[in-house]
CSV table of C-alpha atoms in Angstrom, one decimal:
chain,number,residue,atom,x,y,z
A,1,UNK,CA,12.2,-23.1,-5.8
A,2,UNK,CA,12.4,-22.2,-9.5
A,3,UNK,CA,10.1,-21.5,-12.4
A,4,UNK,CA,9.9,-23.7,-15.5
A,5,UNK,CA,9.6,-21.9,-18.9
A,6,UNK,CA,8.0,-22.8,-22.2
A,7,UNK,CA,8.1,-20.3,-25.1
A,8,UNK,CA,9.3,-17.7,-22.6
A,9,UNK,CA,6.1,-18.0,-20.5
A,10,UNK,CA,6.2,-19.4,-17.0
A,11,UNK,CA,3.8,-22.3,-16.8
A,12,UNK,CA,5.1,-24.3,-13.9
A,13,UNK,CA,6.8,-23.9,-10.5
A,14,UNK,CA,9.0,-26.5,-9.0
A,15,UNK,CA,8.9,-27.2,-5.2
A,16,UNK,CA,11.1,-29.5,-3.2
A,17,UNK,CA,9.0,-31.5,-0.7
A,18,UNK,CA,9.2,-34.6,1.4
A,19,UNK,CA,8.6,-37.9,-0.4
A,20,UNK,CA,5.5,-38.5,1.8
A,21,UNK,CA,4.0,-35.3,0.5
A,22,UNK,CA,4.1,-36.6,-3.1
A,23,UNK,CA,2.6,-39.9,-2.0
A,24,UNK,CA,-0.3,-38.1,-0.2
A,25,UNK,CA,-0.9,-35.8,-3.2
A,26,UNK,CA,-1.2,-38.9,-5.5
A,27,UNK,CA,-3.6,-40.6,-3.0
A,28,UNK,CA,-5.7,-37.5,-2.6
A,29,UNK,CA,-4.9,-37.1,1.1
A,30,UNK,CA,-3.3,-33.7,0.2
A,31,UNK,CA,-5.2,-31.5,-2.2
A,32,UNK,CA,-3.9,-28.0,-1.2
A,33,UNK,CA,-0.3,-26.8,-1.2
A,34,UNK,CA,0.6,-23.5,0.5
A,35,UNK,CA,3.4,-21.2,-0.6
A,36,UNK,CA,4.6,-18.0,1.0
A,37,UNK,CA,5.2,-15.1,-1.4
A,38,UNK,CA,8.8,-13.8,-0.7
A,39,UNK,CA,11.7,-12.1,-2.5
A,40,UNK,CA,12.7,-15.4,-4.1
A,41,UNK,CA,9.4,-16.4,-5.8
A,42,UNK,CA,7.1,-13.4,-6.1
A,43,UNK,CA,7.9,-12.8,-9.7
A,44,UNK,CA,7.0,-16.4,-10.6
A,45,UNK,CA,3.8,-16.5,-8.6
A,46,UNK,CA,2.4,-13.0,-9.4
A,47,UNK,CA,1.4,-11.6,-12.7
A,48,UNK,CA,4.0,-9.5,-14.5
A,49,UNK,CA,3.4,-6.8,-17.2
A,50,UNK,CA,6.5,-5.4,-18.9
A,51,UNK,CA,8.5,-6.4,-15.8
A,52,UNK,CA,6.1,-4.8,-13.3
A,53,UNK,CA,3.9,-6.4,-10.7
A,54,UNK,CA,0.2,-5.6,-11.3
A,55,UNK,CA,-1.8,-4.5,-8.3
A,56,UNK,CA,-5.6,-5.0,-8.3
A,57,UNK,CA,-6.1,-1.7,-6.4
A,58,UNK,CA,-4.3,0.4,-9.0
A,59,UNK,CA,-5.0,1.1,-12.6
A,60,UNK,CA,-1.3,1.2,-13.7
A,61,UNK,CA,1.3,-1.4,-12.8
A,62,UNK,CA,3.9,-0.6,-10.2
A,63,UNK,CA,7.1,-2.1,-9.0
A,64,UNK,CA,7.7,-3.1,-5.4
A,65,UNK,CA,10.9,-4.6,-4.0
A,66,UNK,CA,10.4,-6.7,-0.9
A,67,UNK,CA,7.2,-4.9,0.0
A,68,UNK,CA,4.0,-6.9,0.2
A,69,UNK,CA,1.0,-4.8,1.3
A,70,UNK,CA,-1.3,-6.1,4.1
A,71,UNK,CA,-4.0,-4.0,2.3
A,72,UNK,CA,-6.5,-4.6,5.2
A,73,UNK,CA,-6.3,-8.4,4.7
A,74,UNK,CA,-7.4,-8.2,1.0
A,75,UNK,CA,-4.9,-9.8,-1.4
A,76,UNK,CA,-3.5,-6.8,-3.5
A,77,UNK,CA,-1.9,-8.8,-6.4
A,78,UNK,CA,-3.0,-10.9,-9.4
A,79,UNK,CA,-1.9,-14.5,-9.5
A,80,UNK,CA,0.2,-15.2,-12.6
A,81,UNK,CA,-2.3,-16.4,-15.2
A,82,UNK,CA,0.4,-18.5,-17.0
A,83,UNK,CA,1.1,-20.5,-13.8
A,84,UNK,CA,-0.7,-23.8,-14.7
A,85,UNK,CA,1.3,-26.4,-12.9
A,86,UNK,CA,3.2,-27.1,-9.7
A,87,UNK,CA,6.0,-29.7,-10.0
A,88,UNK,CA,6.7,-31.5,-6.7
A,89,UNK,CA,10.2,-33.1,-6.4
A,90,UNK,CA,11.7,-35.3,-3.7
A,91,UNK,CA,15.0,-37.1,-4.2
A,92,UNK,CA,14.5,-39.3,-7.3
A,93,UNK,CA,10.7,-38.8,-7.5
A,94,UNK,CA,8.6,-36.1,-8.9
A,95,UNK,CA,4.9,-35.3,-9.5
A,96,UNK,CA,3.4,-32.8,-11.9
A,97,UNK,CA,0.2,-31.3,-10.5
A,98,UNK,CA,-2.3,-29.1,-12.3
A,99,UNK,CA,-3.5,-26.0,-10.4
A,100,UNK,CA,-7.3,-26.0,-10.1
A,101,UNK,CA,-7.9,-23.0,-7.8
A,102,UNK,CA,-6.1,-20.6,-5.6
A,103,UNK,CA,-6.9,-18.9,-2.3
A,104,UNK,CA,-4.8,-16.3,-0.4
A,105,UNK,CA,-4.4,-15.3,3.2
A,106,UNK,CA,-2.0,-12.9,5.0
A,107,UNK,CA,0.8,-14.5,7.0
A,108,UNK,CA,3.4,-12.8,9.1
A,109,UNK,CA,2.9,-9.1,9.3
A,110,UNK,CA,5.8,-6.6,9.6
A,111,UNK,CA,6.8,-3.0,9.1
A,112,UNK,CA,9.8,-1.5,7.3
A,113,UNK,CA,12.4,0.3,9.3
A,114,UNK,CA,15.0,1.8,7.0
A,115,UNK,CA,16.2,-1.1,4.8
A,116,UNK,CA,15.1,-3.7,7.3
A,117,UNK,CA,11.7,-5.3,8.1
A,118,UNK,CA,10.6,-5.8,11.7
A,119,UNK,CA,7.8,-8.2,12.7
A,120,UNK,CA,4.8,-6.3,13.9
A,121,UNK,CA,1.2,-7.7,14.3
A,122,UNK,CA,-0.1,-4.3,13.3
A,123,UNK,CA,2.3,-3.7,10.4
A,124,UNK,CA,1.1,-2.5,7.0
A,125,UNK,CA,3.1,-5.3,5.2
A,126,UNK,CA,3.0,-9.1,5.3
A,127,UNK,CA,4.2,-12.3,3.8
A,128,UNK,CA,1.2,-13.5,1.8
A,129,UNK,CA,0.3,-17.2,1.6
A,130,UNK,CA,-1.1,-18.6,-1.6
A,131,UNK,CA,-3.1,-21.9,-1.3
A,132,UNK,CA,-3.0,-23.9,-4.5
A,133,UNK,CA,-5.6,-26.6,-5.0
A,134,UNK,CA,-4.0,-29.3,-7.2
A,135,UNK,CA,-4.7,-32.6,-8.9
A,136,UNK,CA,-1.9,-34.9,-10.0
A,137,UNK,CA,-1.1,-35.2,-13.7
A,138,UNK,CA,-0.7,-38.9,-14.2
A,139,UNK,CA,2.1,-40.3,-16.4
A,140,UNK,CA,-0.2,-43.0,-17.8
A,141,UNK,CA,-3.8,-41.8,-17.2
A,142,UNK,CA,-6.8,-43.9,-18.2
A,143,UNK,CA,-9.4,-42.2,-20.4
A,144,UNK,CA,-13.1,-42.5,-19.7
A,145,UNK,CA,-16.1,-41.8,-21.9
A,146,UNK,CA,-19.1,-40.4,-19.8
A,147,UNK,CA,-22.5,-40.2,-21.4
A,148,UNK,CA,-25.1,-37.5,-20.8
A,149,UNK,CA,-28.7,-37.8,-21.9
A,150,UNK,CA,-30.4,-34.5,-20.9
A,151,UNK,CA,-33.9,-36.0,-21.4
A,152,UNK,CA,-33.5,-38.4,-18.5
A,153,UNK,CA,-30.5,-37.2,-16.5
A,154,UNK,CA,-30.7,-35.4,-13.1
A,155,UNK,CA,-28.2,-33.0,-14.7
A,156,UNK,CA,-30.5,-30.9,-16.9
A,157,UNK,CA,-30.0,-28.4,-19.7
A,158,UNK,CA,-30.7,-25.6,-17.2
A,159,UNK,CA,-28.0,-27.1,-14.8
A,160,UNK,CA,-25.5,-27.1,-17.7
A,161,UNK,CA,-26.3,-23.5,-18.5
A,162,UNK,CA,-25.9,-22.5,-14.9
A,163,UNK,CA,-22.6,-24.4,-14.6
A,164,UNK,CA,-21.2,-22.4,-17.5
A,165,UNK,CA,-22.4,-19.1,-16.1
A,166,UNK,CA,-20.6,-19.8,-12.8
A,167,UNK,CA,-17.3,-21.2,-14.2
A,168,UNK,CA,-14.2,-20.4,-12.2
A,169,UNK,CA,-10.7,-20.6,-13.6
A,170,UNK,CA,-12.1,-22.0,-16.8
A,171,UNK,CA,-13.9,-24.9,-15.3
A,172,UNK,CA,-16.9,-26.1,-13.3
A,173,UNK,CA,-17.3,-29.1,-11.0
A,174,UNK,CA,-19.8,-31.9,-10.6
A,175,UNK,CA,-20.0,-35.6,-9.8
A,176,UNK,CA,-21.0,-38.4,-12.2
A,177,UNK,CA,-21.8,-42.1,-12.0
A,178,UNK,CA,-19.2,-44.4,-13.5
A,179,UNK,CA,-19.9,-48.0,-14.6
A,180,UNK,CA,-16.4,-49.3,-15.2
A,181,UNK,CA,-15.0,-47.9,-12.0
A,182,UNK,CA,-12.5,-50.6,-10.9
A,183,UNK,CA,-9.3,-48.9,-12.3
A,184,UNK,CA,-10.5,-45.3,-12.2
A,185,UNK,CA,-8.4,-43.0,-10.1
A,186,UNK,CA,-7.9,-39.4,-9.3
A,187,UNK,CA,-6.1,-37.6,-12.2
A,188,UNK,CA,-7.6,-39.8,-15.0
A,189,UNK,CA,-9.1,-38.0,-18.1
A,190,UNK,CA,-12.7,-38.1,-19.2
A,191,UNK,CA,-14.8,-36.9,-22.1
A,192,UNK,CA,-18.5,-36.2,-21.7
A,193,UNK,CA,-20.6,-37.3,-24.6
A,194,UNK,CA,-24.1,-35.9,-25.1
A,195,UNK,CA,-26.4,-38.6,-26.6
A,196,UNK,CA,-29.9,-39.2,-28.0
A,197,UNK,CA,-30.6,-35.8,-29.6
A,198,UNK,CA,-29.5,-33.6,-32.5
A,199,UNK,CA,-26.6,-32.1,-30.4
A,200,UNK,CA,-24.9,-35.4,-29.7
A,201,UNK,CA,-21.1,-35.3,-29.4
A,202,UNK,CA,-18.4,-34.4,-26.9
A,203,UNK,CA,-19.7,-31.4,-24.9
A,204,UNK,CA,-16.8,-31.0,-22.4
A,205,UNK,CA,-13.8,-32.9,-21.0
A,206,UNK,CA,-11.6,-32.8,-17.9
A,207,UNK,CA,-10.1,-34.6,-15.1
A,208,UNK,CA,-11.3,-37.0,-12.3
A,209,UNK,CA,-10.9,-35.2,-9.0
A,210,UNK,CA,-11.5,-38.3,-6.9
A,211,UNK,CA,-11.2,-42.1,-6.8
A,212,UNK,CA,-14.6,-43.8,-7.2
A,213,UNK,CA,-16.9,-43.7,-4.1
A,214,UNK,CA,-20.3,-45.1,-3.3
A,215,UNK,CA,-23.4,-42.9,-2.9
A,216,UNK,CA,-27.2,-42.9,-3.5
A,217,UNK,CA,-28.6,-43.6,-6.9
A,218,UNK,CA,-29.1,-40.3,-8.9
A,219,UNK,CA,-32.3,-41.7,-10.4
A,220,UNK,CA,-33.8,-42.2,-6.9
A,221,UNK,CA,-33.9,-46.0,-6.7
A,222,UNK,CA,-32.8,-47.9,-3.5
A,223,UNK,CA,-29.6,-49.2,-5.1
A,224,UNK,CA,-26.2,-47.6,-4.6
A,225,UNK,CA,-24.0,-46.3,-7.4
A,226,UNK,CA,-20.3,-45.5,-7.9
A,227,UNK,CA,-19.4,-41.9,-8.5
A,228,UNK,CA,-16.4,-39.7,-9.3
A,229,UNK,CA,-15.9,-36.0,-8.8
A,230,UNK,CA,-15.0,-34.1,-12.0
A,231,UNK,CA,-13.3,-30.9,-13.1
A,232,UNK,CA,-15.0,-30.0,-16.3
A,233,UNK,CA,-13.3,-27.9,-19.0
A,234,UNK,CA,-13.6,-26.8,-22.6
A,235,UNK,CA,-17.4,-26.8,-22.6
A,236,UNK,CA,-19.5,-26.4,-25.8
A,237,UNK,CA,-21.9,-23.4,-25.5
A,238,UNK,CA,-25.5,-24.5,-24.6
A,239,UNK,CA,-27.6,-25.1,-27.7
A,240,UNK,CA,-24.6,-25.5,-30.1
A,241,UNK,CA,-23.7,-28.7,-31.9
A,242,UNK,CA,-20.3,-29.9,-30.6
A,243,UNK,CA,-17.2,-29.6,-32.8
A,244,UNK,CA,-16.5,-33.2,-32.1
A,245,UNK,CA,-20.0,-34.4,-33.1
A,246,UNK,CA,-21.5,-37.9,-33.1
A,247,UNK,CA,-21.2,-38.0,-36.9
A,248,UNK,CA,-17.4,-37.2,-36.7
A,249,UNK,CA,-16.9,-39.8,-34.0
A,250,UNK,CA,-18.8,-42.5,-36.0
A,251,UNK,CA,-16.8,-41.7,-39.1
A,252,UNK,CA,-13.4,-41.8,-37.3
A,253,UNK,CA,-14.1,-45.0,-35.3
A,254,UNK,CA,-17.1,-46.8,-37.0
A,255,UNK,CA,-16.6,-50.1,-35.1
A,256,UNK,CA,-17.4,-48.5,-31.7
A,257,UNK,CA,-21.0,-48.1,-30.6
A,258,UNK,CA,-21.1,-44.4,-29.7
A,259,UNK,CA,-24.8,-44.2,-29.1
A,260,UNK,CA,-25.3,-46.8,-26.4
A,261,UNK,CA,-23.6,-47.9,-23.2
A,262,UNK,CA,-22.6,-46.7,-19.7
A,263,UNK,CA,-19.8,-44.4,-18.6
A,264,UNK,CA,-16.8,-46.5,-19.4
A,265,UNK,CA,-13.1,-46.5,-20.1
């Protein structure tokens, strides 16, 4: 395993895996990847400050060599905030994945005896596991324009405000109906456009977290619709006019009808 660097900041972590793992990640069969924190990778996975690991339970950073506290089963570290991607490699294939979320759990517990560690189910140290939720970054993603009319949508202004208040890792999640669904796939890009009021424009963007699937009509009719799950990022604050407004879009691409239509590519 090794870290990738950009402008001296670690933003990606490369992992060698079986080729089948990459295929399952692309298909969505695998959405979590688990890594154990050990002496080879802890400085890439955990946050560093002036060369020291930061512990959540201490005010000042401290340095630990080969010591990973059990801490009563509560993860005592901070995940590296610059770690944005996991790069999966297998022979001549590779897949870049964006990290959406992380969970932690204690693994093998041990205790120190001199300069050696001895497995001990009651030991005060352990090898922590970090569970990364990922979505593939496609080499040639399709881009979809979603449309949101708060006056008629089941997703209301209040829902939007609540979503922003409960964002995690800079994003919130939801599903959305998609009209031109035939080629949509997990990892594609979308832009959400607010329509039919004085705040029209791009209000957030993000990634498709699923391939299209069938579910009940959001409007309550008896017909079925196609939906995709979304990771929504870069939201405009509620009540504000988007930076990329309808007026700017119409000026930039006047031949496109920005005010009408379904969610489309």
